[in-house]
XYZ file of N, CA and C in Angstrom:
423
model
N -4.649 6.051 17.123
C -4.180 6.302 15.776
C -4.261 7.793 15.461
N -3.706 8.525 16.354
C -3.964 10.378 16.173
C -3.204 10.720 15.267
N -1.641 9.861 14.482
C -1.237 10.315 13.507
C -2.094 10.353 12.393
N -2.955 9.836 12.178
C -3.361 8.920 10.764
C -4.730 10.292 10.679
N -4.570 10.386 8.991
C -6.119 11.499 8.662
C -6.521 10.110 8.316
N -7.949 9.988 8.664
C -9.270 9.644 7.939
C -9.986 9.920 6.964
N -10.048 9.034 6.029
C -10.707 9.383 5.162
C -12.220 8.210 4.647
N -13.281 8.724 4.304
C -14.224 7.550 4.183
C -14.768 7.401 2.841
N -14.884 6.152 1.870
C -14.681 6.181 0.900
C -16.317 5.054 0.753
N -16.868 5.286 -0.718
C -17.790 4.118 -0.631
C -17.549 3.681 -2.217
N -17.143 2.333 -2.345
C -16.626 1.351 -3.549
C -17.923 1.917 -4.654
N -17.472 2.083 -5.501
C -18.020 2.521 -6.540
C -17.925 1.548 -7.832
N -18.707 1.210 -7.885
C -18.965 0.231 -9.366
C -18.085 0.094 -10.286
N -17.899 1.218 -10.702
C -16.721 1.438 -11.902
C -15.467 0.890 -11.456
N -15.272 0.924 -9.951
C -13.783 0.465 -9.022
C -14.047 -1.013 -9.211
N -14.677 -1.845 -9.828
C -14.419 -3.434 -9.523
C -14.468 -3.892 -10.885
N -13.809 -5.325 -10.648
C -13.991 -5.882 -12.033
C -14.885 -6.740 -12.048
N -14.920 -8.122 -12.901
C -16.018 -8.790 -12.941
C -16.616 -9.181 -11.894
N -15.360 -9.973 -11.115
C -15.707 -10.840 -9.870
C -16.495 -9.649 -8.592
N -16.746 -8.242 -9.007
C -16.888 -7.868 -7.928
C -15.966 -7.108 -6.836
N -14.892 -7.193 -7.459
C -14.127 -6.677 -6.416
C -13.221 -5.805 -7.031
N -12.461 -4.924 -6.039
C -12.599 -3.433 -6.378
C -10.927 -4.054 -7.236
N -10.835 -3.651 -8.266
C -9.577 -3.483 -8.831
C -8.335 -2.804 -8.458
N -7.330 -3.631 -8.160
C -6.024 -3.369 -7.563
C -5.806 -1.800 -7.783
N -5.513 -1.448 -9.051
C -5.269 0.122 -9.062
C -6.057 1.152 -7.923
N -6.879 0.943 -8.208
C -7.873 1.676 -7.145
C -7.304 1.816 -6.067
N -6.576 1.141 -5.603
C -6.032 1.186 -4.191
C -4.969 2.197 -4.028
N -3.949 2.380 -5.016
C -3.570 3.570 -5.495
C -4.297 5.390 -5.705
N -5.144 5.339 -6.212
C -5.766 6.225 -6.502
C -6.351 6.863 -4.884
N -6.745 5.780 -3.950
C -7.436 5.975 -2.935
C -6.253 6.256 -2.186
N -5.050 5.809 -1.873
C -3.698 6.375 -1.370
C -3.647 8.132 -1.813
N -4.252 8.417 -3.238
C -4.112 9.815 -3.394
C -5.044 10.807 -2.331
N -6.396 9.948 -2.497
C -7.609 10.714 -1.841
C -6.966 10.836 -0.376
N -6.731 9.850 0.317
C -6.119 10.050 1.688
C -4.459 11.035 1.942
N -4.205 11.285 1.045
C -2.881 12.151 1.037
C -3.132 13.625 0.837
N -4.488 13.508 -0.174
C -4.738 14.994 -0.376
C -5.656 15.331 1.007
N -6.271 14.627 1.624
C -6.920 14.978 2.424
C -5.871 15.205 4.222
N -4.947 14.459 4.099
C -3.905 14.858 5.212
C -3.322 15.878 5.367
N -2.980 16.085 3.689
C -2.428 17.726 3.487
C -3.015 18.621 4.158
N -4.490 18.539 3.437
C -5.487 19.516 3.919
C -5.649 20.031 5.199
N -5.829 18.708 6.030
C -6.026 18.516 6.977
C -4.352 19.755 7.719
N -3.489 19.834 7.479
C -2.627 20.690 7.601
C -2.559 22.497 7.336
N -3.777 22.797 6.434
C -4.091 24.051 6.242
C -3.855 24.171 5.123
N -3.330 23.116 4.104
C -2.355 23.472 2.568
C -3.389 22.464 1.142
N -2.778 22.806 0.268
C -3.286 22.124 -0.583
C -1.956 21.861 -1.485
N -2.333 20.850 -2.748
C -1.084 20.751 -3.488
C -1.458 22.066 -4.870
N -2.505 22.816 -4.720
C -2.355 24.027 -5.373
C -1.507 25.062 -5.461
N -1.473 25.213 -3.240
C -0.630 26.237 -2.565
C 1.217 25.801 -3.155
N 1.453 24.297 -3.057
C 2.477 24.240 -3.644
C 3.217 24.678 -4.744
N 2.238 24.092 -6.012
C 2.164 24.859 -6.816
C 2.308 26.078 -7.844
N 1.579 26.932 -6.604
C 1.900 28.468 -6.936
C 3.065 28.844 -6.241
N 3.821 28.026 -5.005
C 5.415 28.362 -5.051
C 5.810 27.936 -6.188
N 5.523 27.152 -6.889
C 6.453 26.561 -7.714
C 6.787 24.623 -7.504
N 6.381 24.482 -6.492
C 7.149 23.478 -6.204
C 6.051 21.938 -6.459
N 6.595 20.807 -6.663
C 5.702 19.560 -7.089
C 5.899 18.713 -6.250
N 5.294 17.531 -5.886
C 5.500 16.501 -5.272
C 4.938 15.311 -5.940
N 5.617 15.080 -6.674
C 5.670 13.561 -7.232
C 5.772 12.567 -6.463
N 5.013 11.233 -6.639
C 5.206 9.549 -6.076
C 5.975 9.520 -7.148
N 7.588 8.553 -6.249
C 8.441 8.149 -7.184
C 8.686 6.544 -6.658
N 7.923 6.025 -5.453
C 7.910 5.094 -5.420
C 6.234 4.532 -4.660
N 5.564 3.500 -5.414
C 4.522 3.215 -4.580
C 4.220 1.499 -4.270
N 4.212 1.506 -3.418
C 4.299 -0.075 -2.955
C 2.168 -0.322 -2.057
N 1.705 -1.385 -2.505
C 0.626 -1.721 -1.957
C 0.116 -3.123 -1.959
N 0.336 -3.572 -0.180
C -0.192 -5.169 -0.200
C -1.831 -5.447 -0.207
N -2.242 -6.524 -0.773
C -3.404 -6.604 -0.849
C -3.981 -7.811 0.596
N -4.430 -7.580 1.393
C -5.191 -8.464 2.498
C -6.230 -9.140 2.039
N -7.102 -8.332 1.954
C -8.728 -8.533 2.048
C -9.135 -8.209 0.582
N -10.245 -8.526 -0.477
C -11.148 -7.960 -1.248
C -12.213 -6.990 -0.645
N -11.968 -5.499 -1.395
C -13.466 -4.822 -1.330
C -13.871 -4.587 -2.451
N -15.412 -4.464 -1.742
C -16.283 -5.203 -3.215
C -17.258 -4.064 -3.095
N -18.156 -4.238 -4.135
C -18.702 -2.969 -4.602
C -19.697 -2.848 -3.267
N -20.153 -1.059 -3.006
C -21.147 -0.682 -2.240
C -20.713 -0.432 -1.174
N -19.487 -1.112 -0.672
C -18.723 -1.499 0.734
C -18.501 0.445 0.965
N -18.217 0.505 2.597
C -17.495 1.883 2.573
C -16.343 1.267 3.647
N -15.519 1.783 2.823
C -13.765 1.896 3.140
C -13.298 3.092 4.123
N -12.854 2.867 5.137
C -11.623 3.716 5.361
C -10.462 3.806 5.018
N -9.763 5.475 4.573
C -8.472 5.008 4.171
C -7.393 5.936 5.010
N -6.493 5.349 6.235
C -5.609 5.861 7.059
C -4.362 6.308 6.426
N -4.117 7.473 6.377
C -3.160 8.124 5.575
C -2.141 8.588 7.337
N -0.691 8.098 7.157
C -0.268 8.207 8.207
C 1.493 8.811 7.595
N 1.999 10.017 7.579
C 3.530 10.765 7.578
C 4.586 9.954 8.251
N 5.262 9.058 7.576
C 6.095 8.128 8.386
C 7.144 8.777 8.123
N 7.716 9.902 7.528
C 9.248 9.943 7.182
C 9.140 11.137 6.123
N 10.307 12.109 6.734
C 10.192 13.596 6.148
C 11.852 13.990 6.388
N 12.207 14.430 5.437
C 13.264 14.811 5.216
C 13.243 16.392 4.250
N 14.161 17.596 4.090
C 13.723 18.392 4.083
C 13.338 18.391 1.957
N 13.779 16.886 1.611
C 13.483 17.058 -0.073
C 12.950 15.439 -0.223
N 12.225 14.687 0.883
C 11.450 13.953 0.462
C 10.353 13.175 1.393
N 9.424 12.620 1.487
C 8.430 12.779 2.545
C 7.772 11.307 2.060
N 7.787 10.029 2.566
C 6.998 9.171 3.170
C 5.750 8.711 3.331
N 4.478 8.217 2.663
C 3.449 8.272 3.315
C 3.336 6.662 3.636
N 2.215 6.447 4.732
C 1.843 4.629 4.834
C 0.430 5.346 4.620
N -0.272 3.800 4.849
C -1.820 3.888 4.325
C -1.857 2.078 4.905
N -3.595 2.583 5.051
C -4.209 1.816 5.559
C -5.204 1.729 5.124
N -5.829 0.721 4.491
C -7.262 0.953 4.030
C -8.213 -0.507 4.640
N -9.268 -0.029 5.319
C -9.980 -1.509 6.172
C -11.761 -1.246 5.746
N -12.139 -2.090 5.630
C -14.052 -1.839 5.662
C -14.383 -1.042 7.145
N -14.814 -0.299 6.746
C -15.523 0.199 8.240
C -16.444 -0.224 8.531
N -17.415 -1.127 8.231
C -18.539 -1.793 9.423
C -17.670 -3.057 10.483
N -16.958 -3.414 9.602
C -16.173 -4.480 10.611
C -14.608 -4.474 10.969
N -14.183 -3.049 10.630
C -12.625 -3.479 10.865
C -11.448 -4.250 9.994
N -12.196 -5.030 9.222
C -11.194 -5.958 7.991
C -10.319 -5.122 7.497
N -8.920 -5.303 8.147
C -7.560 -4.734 6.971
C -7.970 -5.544 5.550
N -7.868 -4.365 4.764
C -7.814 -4.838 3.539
C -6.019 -4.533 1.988
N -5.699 -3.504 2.480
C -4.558 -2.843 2.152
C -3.552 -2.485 3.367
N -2.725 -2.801 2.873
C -1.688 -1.771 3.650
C -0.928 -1.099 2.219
N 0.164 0.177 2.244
C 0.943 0.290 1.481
C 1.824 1.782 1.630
N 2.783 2.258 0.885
C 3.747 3.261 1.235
C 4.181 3.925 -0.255
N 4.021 5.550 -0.034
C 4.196 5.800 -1.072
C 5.454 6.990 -0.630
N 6.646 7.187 -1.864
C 7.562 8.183 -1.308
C 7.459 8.682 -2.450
N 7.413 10.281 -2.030
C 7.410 11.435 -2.615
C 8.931 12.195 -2.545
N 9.518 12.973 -4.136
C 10.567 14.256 -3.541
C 9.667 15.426 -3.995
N 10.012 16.198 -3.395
C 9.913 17.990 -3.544
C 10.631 18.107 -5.031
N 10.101 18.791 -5.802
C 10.809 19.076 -7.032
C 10.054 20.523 -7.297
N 11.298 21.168 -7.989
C 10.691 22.804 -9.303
C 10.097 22.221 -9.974
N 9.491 23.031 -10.549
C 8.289 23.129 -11.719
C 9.349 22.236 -13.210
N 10.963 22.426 -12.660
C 12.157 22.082 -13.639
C 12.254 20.761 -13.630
N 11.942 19.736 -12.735
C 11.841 18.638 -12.169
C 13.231 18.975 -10.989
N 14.145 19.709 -10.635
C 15.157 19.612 -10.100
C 14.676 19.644 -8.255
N 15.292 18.435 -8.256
C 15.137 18.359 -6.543
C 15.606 19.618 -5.811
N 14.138 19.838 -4.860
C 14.338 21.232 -3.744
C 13.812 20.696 -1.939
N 14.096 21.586 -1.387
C 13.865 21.849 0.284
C 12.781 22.278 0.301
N 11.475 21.359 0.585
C 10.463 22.459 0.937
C 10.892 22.871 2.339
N 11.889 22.821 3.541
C 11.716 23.841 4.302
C 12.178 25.314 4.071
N 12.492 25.842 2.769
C 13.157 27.058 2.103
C 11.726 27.650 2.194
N 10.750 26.766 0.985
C 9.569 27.177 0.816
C 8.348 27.507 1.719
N 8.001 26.019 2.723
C 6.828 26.136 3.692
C 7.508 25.539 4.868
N 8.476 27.207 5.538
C 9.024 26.441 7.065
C 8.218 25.822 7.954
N 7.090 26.413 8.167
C 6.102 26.217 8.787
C 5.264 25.084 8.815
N 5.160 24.795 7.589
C 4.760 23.554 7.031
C 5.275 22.036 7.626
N 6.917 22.532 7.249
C 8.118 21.520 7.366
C 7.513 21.481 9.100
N 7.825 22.247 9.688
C 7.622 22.126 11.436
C 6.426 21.156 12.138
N 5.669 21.700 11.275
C 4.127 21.113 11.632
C 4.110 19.256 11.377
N 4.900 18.917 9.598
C 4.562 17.850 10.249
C 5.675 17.300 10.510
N 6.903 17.896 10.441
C 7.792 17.202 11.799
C 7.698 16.636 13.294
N 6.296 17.687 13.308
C 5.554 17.019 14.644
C 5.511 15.561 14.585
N 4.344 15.133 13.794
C 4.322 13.596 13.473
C 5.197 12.462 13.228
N 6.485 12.918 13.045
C 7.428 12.114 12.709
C 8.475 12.291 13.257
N 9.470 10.629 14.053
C 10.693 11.253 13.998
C 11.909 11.337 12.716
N 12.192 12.463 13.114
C 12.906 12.879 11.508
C 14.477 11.487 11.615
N 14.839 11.235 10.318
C 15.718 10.848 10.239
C 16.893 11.100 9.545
């Protein structure tokens, strides 16, 4: 799994509802933690974006539920670049308990490149380099 950043997460109280178990949204939010951390993992932040000017909005987010995690548990969450185009970019995710492996999530979130205007842009104008790097990971389509 050499595409995929790692990320390790531990269920936090506030993340569940009565029954104990971590509330659907959350699973979302944790799609963010693993996206910001892939970035990173690239040399960039969504600051550096930013100060070009440029945003990356989720304009679509999809997430199946497998398994319940429940409070205390620690989660992994596999953040994996399925699809990059030069004005919109793809993520999957994976989220499983790490003492035993249990898929608990799967899900996919798509992002466009936008100005600060909302008007759709190329980040390869902006971060060629960027664009190259994780073209690595993906075949482009």
């Amino acid at each position: 799994m050499s595409n995929y950043h790692e990320t390790t997460l531990r269920v936090r109280y506030q993340e569940t509802d009565q029954m104990g178990v971590v509330y659907h949204s959350n699973y979302l939010i944790w799609f963010e933690v693993g996206r910001n951390g892939f970035i990173r993992q690239q040399g960039y932040s969504y600051q550096d974006f930013e100060n070009k000017g440029l945003l990356l909005p989720v304009v679509e987010a999809q997430c199946k539920y497998r398994s319940p995690a429940k409070y205390d548990e620690e989660v992994l969450v596999r953040t994996k670049l399925s699809e990059l185009s030069g004005s919109k970019m793809y993520f999957e995710y994976e989220v499983v308990r790490n003492n035993d492996q249990t898929l608990l999530a799967t899900g996919l979130t798509k992002h466009l490149w936008v100005s600060k205007e909302m008007k759709r842009t190329n980040m390869k104008k902006y971060f060629p380099e960027l664009y190259e790097r994780l073209a690595s990971f993906v075949t482009l389509k």
